[in-house]
Amino acid sequence: MSFDLVLFGGTGDLAWRKLMPALFQAFRHGSLPEGGRIIGIARDSLDDDAYRDLIQSRFEAVEGAKRPTREEFRQFAFMLHFLRMDLSKPDDYAALARMLNARRADTVVMYLATAPGLFTQVVQQIAAARLNDERTRLVLEKPLGHDLASNRAINQAVLGVLAEHQVFRIDHYLGKPSVQNLFAMRFGNSLFEPIWRREYISNIQITIGEDLGVEKRGAFYDQTGALRDMVQNHALQLVCAVAMEPPINAHADAIRDEKLKVLRSLKPWTAETLGLNAIRGQYVAGTAYGKRVAGYRDEPGVDPDSRTETFVALRAEIANWRWAGVPFYIRTGKRLSSRDARIEVNFRETPHAIYRAPANAVNKLVINLQPRDGLELHMLAQGQDKRSRNGQRNAGPQLAPVQLDLDFDKRFGSERVGAYERLLLDVIDGRLNLFVRSDEQEEAWRWVEPLIDNWSSDGTPRTYAAGTWGPSASSAMIARDGFAWGEEQ
Ligand code: BG6
Protein backbone atom coordinates (compact mmCIF):
# COMPACT_ATOMS: atom_id res chain seq x y z
CA MET A 1 0.00 0.00 0.00
CA SER A 2 1.55 3.34 -1.00
CA PHE A 3 0.97 6.54 0.92
CA ASP A 4 1.77 10.24 0.81
CA LEU A 5 1.79 12.07 4.11
CA VAL A 6 1.47 15.80 3.59
CA LEU A 7 2.63 17.66 6.66
CA PHE A 8 1.26 21.21 6.78
CA GLY A 9 3.45 23.06 9.27
CA GLY A 10 6.37 20.89 8.16
CA THR A 11 9.02 23.08 9.81
CA GLY A 12 6.96 23.86 12.92
CA ASP A 13 7.40 22.90 16.52
CA LEU A 14 5.07 19.92 16.50
CA ALA A 15 6.61 18.51 13.32
CA TRP A 16 10.08 18.28 14.67
CA ARG A 17 9.30 17.69 18.35
CA LYS A 18 6.73 14.90 17.95
CA LEU A 19 5.91 13.94 14.38
CA MET A 20 9.33 13.45 12.76
CA PRO A 21 10.67 11.45 15.73
CA ALA A 22 7.52 9.30 15.65
CA LEU A 23 7.76 8.77 11.89
CA PHE A 24 11.40 7.89 12.23
CA GLN A 25 10.66 5.34 14.97
CA ALA A 26 7.93 3.81 12.82
CA PHE A 27 10.43 3.62 9.96
CA ARG A 28 13.03 2.05 12.23
CA HIS A 29 10.52 -0.50 13.51
CA GLY A 30 9.76 -1.40 9.89
CA SER A 31 6.11 -0.38 10.34
CA LEU A 32 5.85 2.28 7.64
CA PRO A 33 4.69 0.83 4.35
CA GLU A 34 7.54 0.95 1.85
CA GLY A 35 7.66 3.61 -0.80
CA GLY A 36 5.77 6.22 1.20
CA ARG A 37 6.53 9.92 0.95
CA ILE A 38 6.50 12.48 3.73
CA ILE A 39 6.02 15.90 2.20
CA GLY A 40 6.78 18.84 4.48
CA ILE A 41 4.83 22.01 3.66
CA ALA A 42 5.86 25.46 4.85
CA ARG A 43 6.58 28.97 3.57
CA ASP A 44 10.33 28.57 3.99
CA SER A 45 12.55 28.62 0.90
CA LEU A 46 13.77 25.05 1.02
CA ASP A 47 14.19 22.21 -1.42
CA ASP A 48 14.16 18.49 -0.60
CA ASP A 49 17.85 18.41 0.32
CA ALA A 50 17.70 21.51 2.50
CA TYR A 51 14.62 20.08 4.26
CA ARG A 52 16.43 16.79 4.89
CA ASP A 53 19.42 18.71 6.27
CA LEU A 54 17.11 20.67 8.55
CA ILE A 55 15.45 17.54 9.92
CA GLN A 56 18.84 15.85 10.31
CA SER A 57 20.17 18.79 12.32
CA ARG A 58 17.15 18.49 14.62
CA PHE A 59 17.79 14.81 15.13
CA GLU A 60 21.37 15.54 16.10
CA ALA A 61 20.05 17.21 19.23
CA VAL A 62 18.22 14.01 20.23
CA GLU A 63 19.97 12.06 22.95
CA GLY A 64 20.38 8.34 23.38
CA ALA A 65 18.93 5.44 21.44
CA LYS A 66 16.23 7.53 19.76
CA ARG A 67 18.82 9.34 17.64
CA PRO A 68 19.19 7.79 14.16
CA THR A 69 22.59 6.56 13.05
CA ARG A 70 23.93 8.25 9.90
CA GLU A 71 22.94 5.28 7.79
CA GLU A 72 19.46 5.07 9.31
CA PHE A 73 18.86 8.75 8.63
CA ARG A 74 20.15 8.39 5.05
CA GLN A 75 17.57 5.67 4.44
CA PHE A 76 14.78 7.56 6.19
CA ALA A 77 15.62 10.76 4.29
CA PHE A 78 14.65 9.15 0.96
CA MET A 79 11.06 9.55 2.13
CA LEU A 80 11.36 13.25 2.93
CA HIS A 81 10.30 15.89 0.44
CA PHE A 82 9.44 19.54 0.66
CA LEU A 83 6.96 21.84 -1.02
CA ARG A 84 6.93 25.56 -0.41
CA MET A 85 3.39 26.84 -0.02
CA ASP A 86 1.57 29.96 1.00
CA LEU A 87 -1.57 28.44 2.49
CA SER A 88 -3.75 31.31 1.30
CA LYS A 89 -2.83 30.84 -2.40
CA PRO A 90 -4.95 28.53 -4.60
CA ASP A 91 -2.06 28.19 -7.06
CA ASP A 92 0.06 26.59 -4.39
CA TYR A 93 -2.62 23.94 -3.77
CA ALA A 94 -2.67 23.32 -7.52
CA ALA A 95 1.09 22.65 -7.29
CA LEU A 96 0.45 20.24 -4.43
CA ALA A 97 -2.24 18.50 -6.48
CA ARG A 98 0.20 18.07 -9.37
CA MET A 99 2.78 16.60 -7.04
CA LEU A 100 0.28 14.15 -5.53
CA ASN A 101 -1.47 13.25 -8.76
CA ALA A 102 1.83 12.48 -10.47
CA ARG A 103 1.88 9.17 -8.66
CA ARG A 104 -1.58 8.68 -7.10
CA ALA A 105 -0.67 6.92 -3.88
CA ASP A 106 -3.36 4.63 -2.38
CA THR A 107 -3.65 6.86 0.69
CA VAL A 108 -3.06 10.58 1.04
CA VAL A 109 -2.80 11.82 4.61
CA MET A 110 -3.16 15.57 5.11
CA TYR A 111 -1.80 16.39 8.55
CA LEU A 112 -2.66 19.90 9.75
CA ALA A 113 0.10 20.68 12.23
CA THR A 114 -0.59 24.39 11.77
CA ALA A 115 -2.23 27.12 13.81
CA PRO A 116 -5.88 26.09 14.32
CA GLY A 117 -6.99 29.42 12.86
CA LEU A 118 -5.92 28.09 9.45
CA PHE A 119 -7.85 24.80 9.54
CA THR A 120 -11.01 25.98 7.78
CA GLN A 121 -9.12 27.81 5.07
CA VAL A 122 -6.79 24.89 4.35
CA VAL A 123 -9.64 22.39 4.23
CA GLN A 124 -11.59 24.53 1.78
CA GLN A 125 -8.55 24.96 -0.43
CA ILE A 126 -7.84 21.24 -0.36
CA ALA A 127 -11.37 20.66 -1.64
CA ALA A 128 -11.09 23.43 -4.25
CA ALA A 129 -7.99 21.68 -5.61
CA ARG A 130 -10.02 18.42 -5.73
CA LEU A 131 -7.77 16.78 -3.18
CA ASN A 132 -10.70 15.52 -1.12
CA ASP A 133 -11.35 12.19 -2.82
CA GLU A 134 -11.78 8.79 -1.14
CA ARG A 135 -7.99 8.37 -0.75
CA THR A 136 -7.74 11.40 1.52
CA ARG A 137 -7.45 11.27 5.30
CA LEU A 138 -7.35 14.49 7.25
CA VAL A 139 -5.58 14.73 10.60
CA LEU A 140 -6.50 17.61 12.88
CA GLU A 141 -4.48 18.54 15.92
CA LYS A 142 -6.05 19.94 19.05
CA PRO A 143 -7.17 22.52 20.03
CA LEU A 144 -10.02 22.27 17.59
CA GLY A 145 -11.67 25.62 18.21
CA HIS A 146 -11.75 27.64 21.39
CA ASP A 147 -15.39 27.06 22.30
CA LEU A 148 -18.42 25.10 21.09
CA ALA A 149 -19.32 27.53 18.28
CA SER A 150 -15.82 27.66 16.79
CA ASN A 151 -15.45 23.88 17.14
CA ARG A 152 -18.73 23.40 15.27
CA ALA A 153 -17.66 25.81 12.55
CA ILE A 154 -14.48 23.80 11.93
CA ASN A 155 -16.33 20.49 11.99
CA GLN A 156 -18.95 21.82 9.57
CA ALA A 157 -16.28 23.06 7.16
CA VAL A 158 -14.49 19.72 7.35
CA LEU A 159 -17.59 17.56 7.03
CA GLY A 160 -18.73 19.69 4.11
CA VAL A 161 -15.88 18.27 2.03
CA LEU A 162 -14.96 14.95 3.66
CA ALA A 163 -16.86 12.10 5.30
CA GLU A 164 -16.52 11.55 9.06
CA HIS A 165 -14.54 8.33 8.47
CA GLN A 166 -11.87 10.38 6.67
CA VAL A 167 -11.29 12.69 9.62
CA PHE A 168 -8.77 11.80 12.33
CA ARG A 169 -9.02 14.19 15.30
CA ILE A 170 -5.97 13.65 17.46
CA ASP A 171 -6.01 13.43 21.22
CA HIS A 172 -2.57 12.03 21.83
CA TYR A 173 -3.59 10.74 25.28
CA LEU A 174 -5.59 8.05 23.49
CA GLY A 175 -2.38 6.92 21.81
CA LYS A 176 -0.55 6.40 25.10
CA PRO A 177 0.09 2.72 25.85
CA SER A 178 -1.25 3.26 29.37
CA VAL A 179 -4.63 4.37 28.06
CA GLN A 180 -4.84 1.37 25.78
CA ASN A 181 -3.94 -0.73 28.78
CA LEU A 182 -6.87 0.74 30.61
CA PHE A 183 -9.20 -0.42 27.83
CA ALA A 184 -7.49 -3.83 27.85
CA MET A 185 -7.76 -4.11 31.63
CA ARG A 186 -11.44 -3.21 31.67
CA PHE A 187 -12.67 -5.06 28.60
CA GLY A 188 -10.18 -7.92 28.29
CA ASN A 189 -10.70 -9.26 31.82
CA SER A 190 -13.72 -10.24 33.81
CA LEU A 191 -12.03 -9.36 37.07
CA PHE A 192 -12.83 -5.69 37.47
CA GLU A 193 -16.07 -5.17 35.59
CA PRO A 194 -18.44 -6.51 38.31
CA ILE A 195 -17.06 -4.08 40.88
CA TRP A 196 -16.63 -1.17 38.47
CA ARG A 197 -19.68 0.70 39.71
CA ARG A 198 -21.17 2.92 42.34
CA GLU A 199 -21.89 0.06 44.79
CA TYR A 200 -18.15 -0.59 45.20
CA ILE A 201 -16.38 2.60 44.18
CA SER A 202 -16.46 5.67 46.40
CA ASN A 203 -14.66 8.17 44.16
CA ILE A 204 -12.39 8.42 41.16
CA GLN A 205 -9.49 10.84 40.85
CA ILE A 206 -7.82 11.81 37.61
CA THR A 207 -4.58 13.74 37.93
CA ILE A 208 -2.51 15.03 35.03
CA GLY A 209 0.31 16.92 36.67
CA GLU A 210 3.18 18.58 34.85
CA ASP A 211 6.25 19.99 36.51
CA LEU A 212 7.16 22.10 33.48
CA GLY A 213 5.88 25.64 33.08
CA VAL A 214 4.60 27.02 29.78
CA GLU A 215 8.10 26.90 28.26
CA LYS A 216 8.22 28.67 24.90
CA ARG A 217 4.47 28.55 24.36
CA GLY A 218 3.54 31.47 26.63
CA ALA A 219 1.70 33.47 23.95
CA PHE A 220 -0.36 30.45 22.81
CA TYR A 221 -1.02 29.24 26.33
CA ASP A 222 -2.14 32.64 27.54
CA GLN A 223 -4.97 32.52 24.99
CA THR A 224 -5.79 28.92 25.88
CA GLY A 225 -5.44 28.03 29.57
CA ALA A 226 -5.54 24.66 31.29
CA LEU A 227 -9.27 24.10 30.79
CA ARG A 228 -9.04 24.23 27.00
CA ASP A 229 -5.52 22.79 26.78
CA MET A 230 -6.01 19.72 28.97
CA VAL A 231 -9.51 19.29 30.44
CA GLN A 232 -11.76 19.63 27.38
CA ASN A 233 -9.79 16.92 25.63
CA HIS A 234 -7.24 14.77 27.49
CA ALA A 235 -8.90 14.70 30.92
CA LEU A 236 -12.41 14.13 29.57
CA GLN A 237 -11.16 11.35 27.31
CA LEU A 238 -9.73 9.69 30.41
CA VAL A 239 -13.08 10.11 32.17
CA CYS A 240 -14.68 8.36 29.20
CA ALA A 241 -12.16 5.52 29.24
CA VAL A 242 -12.83 4.89 32.94
CA ALA A 243 -16.58 5.37 32.94
CA MET A 244 -17.85 4.04 29.59
CA GLU A 245 -19.94 0.91 29.26
CA PRO A 246 -18.30 -2.06 27.54
CA PRO A 247 -18.71 -1.47 23.78
CA ILE A 248 -20.37 -4.20 21.72
CA ASN A 249 -17.14 -4.73 19.77
CA ALA A 250 -13.76 -3.09 19.28
CA HIS A 251 -14.76 -1.07 16.21
CA ALA A 252 -14.27 2.66 16.23
CA ASP A 253 -17.93 3.65 16.24
CA ALA A 254 -18.89 1.15 18.94
CA ILE A 255 -16.21 2.65 21.20
CA ARG A 256 -17.04 6.22 20.30
CA ASP A 257 -20.77 5.67 20.85
CA GLU A 258 -20.06 4.60 24.44
CA LYS A 259 -17.68 7.50 25.10
CA LEU A 260 -20.30 9.90 23.76
CA LYS A 261 -22.87 8.55 26.24
CA VAL A 262 -20.52 9.32 29.12
CA LEU A 263 -20.02 12.88 27.93
CA ARG A 264 -23.77 13.29 27.56
CA SER A 265 -24.29 12.02 31.09
CA LEU A 266 -21.95 14.52 32.73
CA LYS A 267 -24.11 16.58 35.08
CA PRO A 268 -24.47 20.08 33.66
CA TRP A 269 -23.06 22.95 35.72
CA THR A 270 -25.37 25.06 37.85
CA ALA A 271 -24.68 28.42 39.51
CA GLU A 272 -24.07 26.49 42.73
CA THR A 273 -21.73 23.83 41.35
CA LEU A 274 -19.77 26.43 39.36
CA GLY A 275 -18.99 28.11 42.66
CA LEU A 276 -18.24 24.97 44.66
CA ASN A 277 -16.83 22.40 42.28
CA ALA A 278 -14.54 24.29 39.92
CA ILE A 279 -11.23 25.64 41.14
CA ARG A 280 -8.75 27.48 38.95
CA GLY A 281 -5.24 28.55 39.82
CA GLN A 282 -2.24 30.36 38.39
CA TYR A 283 1.34 29.71 39.50
CA VAL A 284 3.52 32.31 41.08
CA ALA A 285 7.30 32.03 41.57
CA GLY A 286 8.43 28.95 43.45
CA THR A 287 10.86 26.07 43.34
CA ALA A 288 11.13 23.41 40.67
CA TYR A 289 14.00 20.93 40.30
CA GLY A 290 15.60 22.56 43.34
CA LYS A 291 15.82 25.90 41.53
CA ARG A 292 13.85 29.12 41.85
CA VAL A 293 11.49 29.49 38.88
CA ALA A 294 9.45 32.46 37.62
CA GLY A 295 5.74 32.91 38.11
CA TYR A 296 3.35 32.53 35.18
CA ARG A 297 2.86 36.26 34.63
CA ASP A 298 6.63 36.67 34.21
CA GLU A 299 6.92 33.96 31.55
CA PRO A 300 7.85 35.16 28.04
CA GLY A 301 4.79 35.89 25.89
CA VAL A 302 2.39 36.06 28.85
CA ASP A 303 0.37 39.20 29.63
CA PRO A 304 1.68 40.61 32.96
CA ASP A 305 -1.97 40.99 34.11
CA SER A 306 -3.05 37.62 32.74
CA ARG A 307 -6.09 35.90 34.27
CA THR A 308 -5.42 32.66 32.41
CA GLU A 309 -5.60 29.54 34.57
CA THR A 310 -2.60 27.20 34.71
CA PHE A 311 -4.37 24.82 37.09
CA VAL A 312 -7.87 23.37 37.19
CA ALA A 313 -9.54 21.08 39.72
CA LEU A 314 -13.12 19.96 39.11
CA ARG A 315 -15.67 17.73 40.76
CA ALA A 316 -17.83 16.08 38.14
CA GLU A 317 -20.68 13.60 38.35
CA ILE A 318 -22.00 11.18 35.80
CA ALA A 319 -25.75 10.85 35.94
CA ASN A 320 -26.42 7.26 34.98
CA TRP A 321 -27.17 3.98 36.77
CA ARG A 322 -23.55 2.90 37.00
CA TRP A 323 -22.09 6.10 38.41
CA ALA A 324 -24.83 8.17 40.08
CA GLY A 325 -23.43 9.84 43.18
CA VAL A 326 -19.78 8.87 42.59
CA PRO A 327 -17.61 11.98 42.40
CA PHE A 328 -15.06 12.13 39.59
CA TYR A 329 -12.33 14.57 40.59
CA ILE A 330 -10.17 15.95 37.82
CA ARG A 331 -7.08 18.06 38.29
CA THR A 332 -4.37 19.21 35.97
CA GLY A 333 -1.81 21.97 35.93
CA LYS A 334 1.57 23.32 34.97
CA ARG A 335 4.43 23.75 37.43
CA LEU A 336 3.04 21.22 39.89
CA SER A 337 5.18 19.11 42.21
CA SER A 338 5.98 16.45 39.65
CA ARG A 339 5.20 15.04 36.24
CA ASP A 340 2.64 12.60 37.35
CA ALA A 341 -0.43 11.39 35.52
CA ARG A 342 -2.65 8.76 37.07
CA ILE A 343 -6.19 7.57 37.62
CA GLU A 344 -7.08 6.44 41.12
CA VAL A 345 -10.12 4.28 41.63
CA ASN A 346 -10.98 4.33 45.33
CA PHE A 347 -13.12 1.51 46.66
CA ARG A 348 -15.60 1.77 49.49
CA GLU A 349 -14.76 0.75 53.02
CA THR A 350 -15.58 -2.73 54.28
CA PRO A 351 -19.22 -2.86 55.42
CA HIS A 352 -18.20 -3.94 58.91
CA ALA A 353 -14.78 -3.54 60.54
CA ILE A 354 -13.41 -6.40 62.61
CA TYR A 355 -9.79 -5.21 62.45
CA ARG A 356 -8.18 -2.01 63.49
CA ALA A 357 -7.09 -0.51 60.20
CA PRO A 358 -4.46 2.20 59.90
CA ALA A 359 -5.95 5.67 59.43
CA ASN A 360 -6.77 6.58 55.83
CA ALA A 361 -6.04 3.11 54.49
CA VAL A 362 -8.14 2.47 51.41
CA ASN A 363 -8.50 -0.18 48.79
CA LYS A 364 -7.58 1.46 45.56
CA LEU A 365 -6.51 0.69 42.05
CA VAL A 366 -4.05 3.16 40.57
CA ILE A 367 -3.59 3.31 36.83
CA ASN A 368 -0.27 5.07 36.29
CA LEU A 369 0.05 6.87 32.99
CA GLN A 370 3.22 8.88 33.60
CA PRO A 371 6.11 8.88 34.20
CA ARG A 372 5.74 5.10 34.33
CA ASP A 373 3.02 2.99 32.85
CA GLY A 374 1.62 0.51 35.32
CA LEU A 375 -1.03 -0.68 37.73
CA GLU A 376 -0.97 -0.66 41.52
CA LEU A 377 -3.49 -2.39 43.72
CA HIS A 378 -3.44 -1.01 47.24
CA MET A 379 -4.94 -3.14 49.98
CA LEU A 380 -4.55 -4.19 53.57
CA ALA A 381 -2.75 -7.32 54.72
CA GLN A 382 -1.78 -8.84 58.02
CA GLY A 383 1.25 -6.89 59.24
CA GLN A 384 3.84 -7.90 61.79
CA ASP A 385 2.57 -8.86 65.22
CA LYS A 386 2.96 -6.13 67.77
CA ARG A 387 3.87 -7.01 71.36
CA SER A 388 2.42 -4.98 74.14
CA ARG A 389 4.82 -2.86 76.21
CA ASN A 390 5.77 -5.56 78.68
CA GLY A 391 6.54 -7.93 75.81
CA GLN A 392 4.04 -10.52 77.00
CA ARG A 393 0.72 -10.00 75.34
CA ASN A 394 0.06 -9.84 71.65
CA ALA A 395 -1.69 -6.58 70.80
CA GLY A 396 -3.96 -8.39 68.30
CA PRO A 397 -4.10 -8.44 64.52
CA GLN A 398 -2.55 -5.37 62.92
CA LEU A 399 -3.33 -4.55 59.36
CA ALA A 400 -0.71 -2.92 57.21
CA PRO A 401 -1.08 -1.30 53.78
CA VAL A 402 0.53 -3.34 51.00
CA GLN A 403 0.67 -2.89 47.28
CA LEU A 404 0.65 -5.14 44.23
CA ASP A 405 2.70 -3.44 41.59
CA LEU A 406 2.69 -4.10 37.87
CA ASP A 407 5.19 -2.12 35.83
CA PHE A 408 4.25 -2.38 32.15
CA ASP A 409 7.45 -0.68 31.03
CA LYS A 410 9.43 -3.47 32.69
CA ARG A 411 7.07 -6.20 31.58
CA PHE A 412 6.83 -5.21 27.92
CA GLY A 413 9.97 -3.09 27.52
CA SER A 414 10.15 0.67 27.47
CA GLU A 415 10.72 0.65 23.69
CA ARG A 416 7.00 0.20 23.11
CA VAL A 417 5.29 2.13 20.36
CA GLY A 418 4.88 5.74 21.50
CA ALA A 419 1.64 7.73 21.28
CA TYR A 420 2.35 9.65 18.08
CA GLU A 421 3.87 6.63 16.37
CA ARG A 422 0.78 4.56 17.19
CA LEU A 423 -1.58 7.30 15.99
CA LEU A 424 0.30 8.04 12.77
CA LEU A 425 0.36 4.36 11.86
CA ASP A 426 -3.35 4.13 12.61
CA VAL A 427 -4.05 7.04 10.26
CA ILE A 428 -2.05 5.41 7.48
CA ASP A 429 -3.91 2.14 8.10
CA GLY A 430 -7.29 3.91 8.35
CA ARG A 431 -8.01 2.78 11.94
CA LEU A 432 -10.21 5.29 13.76
CA ASN A 433 -10.49 3.65 17.21
CA LEU A 434 -8.14 6.07 18.93
CA PHE A 435 -9.50 9.24 17.33
CA VAL A 436 -12.25 11.54 18.48
CA ARG A 437 -15.52 11.85 16.57
CA SER A 438 -17.06 15.28 15.98
CA ASP A 439 -20.07 14.64 18.22
CA GLU A 440 -17.82 13.61 21.14
CA GLN A 441 -15.76 16.70 20.73
CA GLU A 442 -18.78 18.98 20.61
CA GLU A 443 -20.27 17.37 23.70
CA ALA A 444 -17.01 17.95 25.59
CA TRP A 445 -17.04 21.61 24.58
CA ARG A 446 -20.68 21.90 25.62
CA TRP A 447 -19.81 20.64 29.10
CA VAL A 448 -16.86 22.98 29.68
CA GLU A 449 -18.45 26.04 28.14
CA PRO A 450 -20.21 27.32 31.30
CA LEU A 451 -16.81 27.26 33.00
CA ILE A 452 -15.23 29.22 30.19
CA ASP A 453 -18.03 31.80 30.33
CA ASN A 454 -17.94 32.04 34.09
CA TRP A 455 -14.18 32.43 34.30
CA SER A 456 -13.91 34.91 31.48
CA SER A 457 -16.49 37.20 33.05
CA ASP A 458 -15.64 36.83 36.69
CA GLY A 459 -12.70 37.18 39.09
CA THR A 460 -9.13 35.95 38.86
CA PRO A 461 -7.56 32.55 39.47
CA ARG A 462 -6.22 31.68 42.91
CA THR A 463 -2.47 31.58 43.12
CA TYR A 464 -0.20 28.66 43.97
CA ALA A 465 3.55 28.47 44.33
CA ALA A 466 5.36 26.70 41.48
CA GLY A 467 6.35 23.22 42.64
CA THR A 468 3.20 22.56 44.72
CA TRP A 469 -0.03 20.69 43.96
CA GLY A 470 -2.07 23.81 43.21
CA PRO A 471 -4.19 26.09 45.39
CA SER A 472 -5.32 24.74 48.75
CA ALA A 473 -8.93 25.19 47.61
CA SER A 474 -8.44 22.09 45.47
CA SER A 475 -7.81 19.95 48.57
CA ALA A 476 -10.62 21.71 50.42
CA MET A 477 -13.04 20.86 47.60
CA ILE A 478 -12.37 17.15 47.85
CA ALA A 479 -12.14 17.21 51.67
CA ARG A 480 -15.74 18.46 51.75
CA ASP A 481 -16.76 14.99 50.58
CA GLY A 482 -14.52 13.35 53.20
CA PHE A 483 -11.77 12.38 50.72
CA ALA A 484 -8.23 13.51 49.96
CA TRP A 485 -6.13 13.61 46.79
CA GLY A 486 -3.99 10.50 46.41
CA GLU A 487 -0.65 12.05 47.30
CA GLU A 488 -2.11 13.56 50.46
CA GLN A 489 -3.38 10.33 51.98
C1 BG6 B 1 -0.62 18.89 25.11
C2 BG6 B 1 -0.75 20.23 25.76
O1 BG6 B 1 -1.81 18.52 24.46
O2 BG6 B 1 -0.33 17.92 26.11
C3 BG6 B 1 0.52 20.60 26.52
O3 BG6 B 1 -1.01 21.21 24.76
C4 BG6 B 1 0.88 19.50 27.49
O4 BG6 B 1 0.36 21.83 27.21
C5 BG6 B 1 0.88 18.15 26.79
O5 BG6 B 1 2.15 19.79 28.02
C6 BG6 B 1 1.07 17.03 27.80
O6 BG6 B 1 1.31 15.85 27.10
P1 BG6 B 1 2.17 14.68 27.75
O7 BG6 B 1 2.08 13.58 26.77
O8 BG6 B 1 3.56 15.23 27.92
O9 BG6 B 1 1.52 14.39 29.06
Coordinates of N, CA and C and ligand atoms in Angstrom, one line a residue, residues 18 141-142 172-173 176 208-210 212-213 217 220-221 229-230 233-234 334 339 341 370 420, ligand 1:
K18 N 7.5 16.1 17.8 CA 6.7 14.9 17.9 C 6.6 14.1 16.7
E141 N -5.1 18.5 14.6 CA -4.5 18.5 15.9 C -5.4 19.3 16.8
K142 N -5.4 19.1 18.1 CA -6.0 19.9 19.1 C -5.2 21.2 19.3
H172 N -3.7 13.0 21.7 CA -2.6 12.0 21.8 C -2.6 11.2 23.1
Y173 N -3.5 11.6 24.1 CA -3.6 10.7 25.3 C -4.2 9.4 24.9
K176 N -1.5 6.9 24.1 CA -0.5 6.4 25.1 C -0.8 4.9 25.4
I208 N -3.5 14.9 36.1 CA -2.5 15.0 35.0 C -1.6 16.2 35.4
G209 N -0.6 15.9 36.1 CA 0.3 16.9 36.7 C 1.5 17.1 35.8
E210 N 1.9 18.3 35.6 CA 3.2 18.6 34.8 C 4.1 19.4 35.7
L212 N 6.7 21.0 34.4 CA 7.2 22.1 33.5 C 6.2 23.3 33.6
G213 N 6.7 24.5 33.2 CA 5.9 25.6 33.1 C 5.4 25.7 31.7
R217 N 5.8 28.4 25.0 CA 4.5 28.5 24.4 C 3.6 29.6 25.1
F220 N 0.7 31.4 23.1 CA -0.4 30.5 22.8 C -1.1 30.1 24.1
Y221 N -0.4 29.7 25.1 CA -1.0 29.2 26.3 C -1.9 30.3 27.0
D229 N -6.7 23.5 27.2 CA -5.5 22.8 26.8 C -5.6 21.3 27.2
M230 N -6.1 21.1 28.4 CA -6.0 19.7 29.0 C -7.4 19.1 29.4
N233 N -10.2 18.0 26.5 CA -9.8 16.9 25.6 C -9.2 15.8 26.5
H234 N -7.9 15.9 26.9 CA -7.2 14.8 27.5 C -8.0 14.3 28.7
K334 N 0.1 23.1 35.3 CA 1.6 23.3 35.0 C 2.3 23.7 36.3
R339 N 5.9 15.5 37.4 CA 5.2 15.0 36.2 C 4.6 13.7 36.6
A341 N 0.9 11.5 36.0 CA -0.4 11.4 35.5 C -1.0 10.0 36.0
Q370 N 1.9 8.2 33.7 CA 3.2 8.9 33.6 C 3.8 9.2 35.0
Y420 N 2.4 9.1 19.4 CA 2.3 9.6 18.1 C 2.7 8.6 17.0
Ligands
BG6_1 C1 -0.6 18.9 25.1 C2 -0.7 20.2 25.8 O1 -1.8 18.5 24.5 O2 -0.3 17.9 26.1 C3 0.5 20.6 26.5 O3 -1.0 21.2 24.8 C4 0.9 19.5 27.5 O4 0.4 21.8 27.2 C5 0.9 18.2 26.8 O5 2.2 19.8 28.0 C6 1.1 17.0 27.8 O6 1.3 15.8 27.1 P1 2.2 14.7 27.8 O7 2.1 13.6 26.8 O8 3.6 15.2 27.9 O9 1.5 14.4 29.1

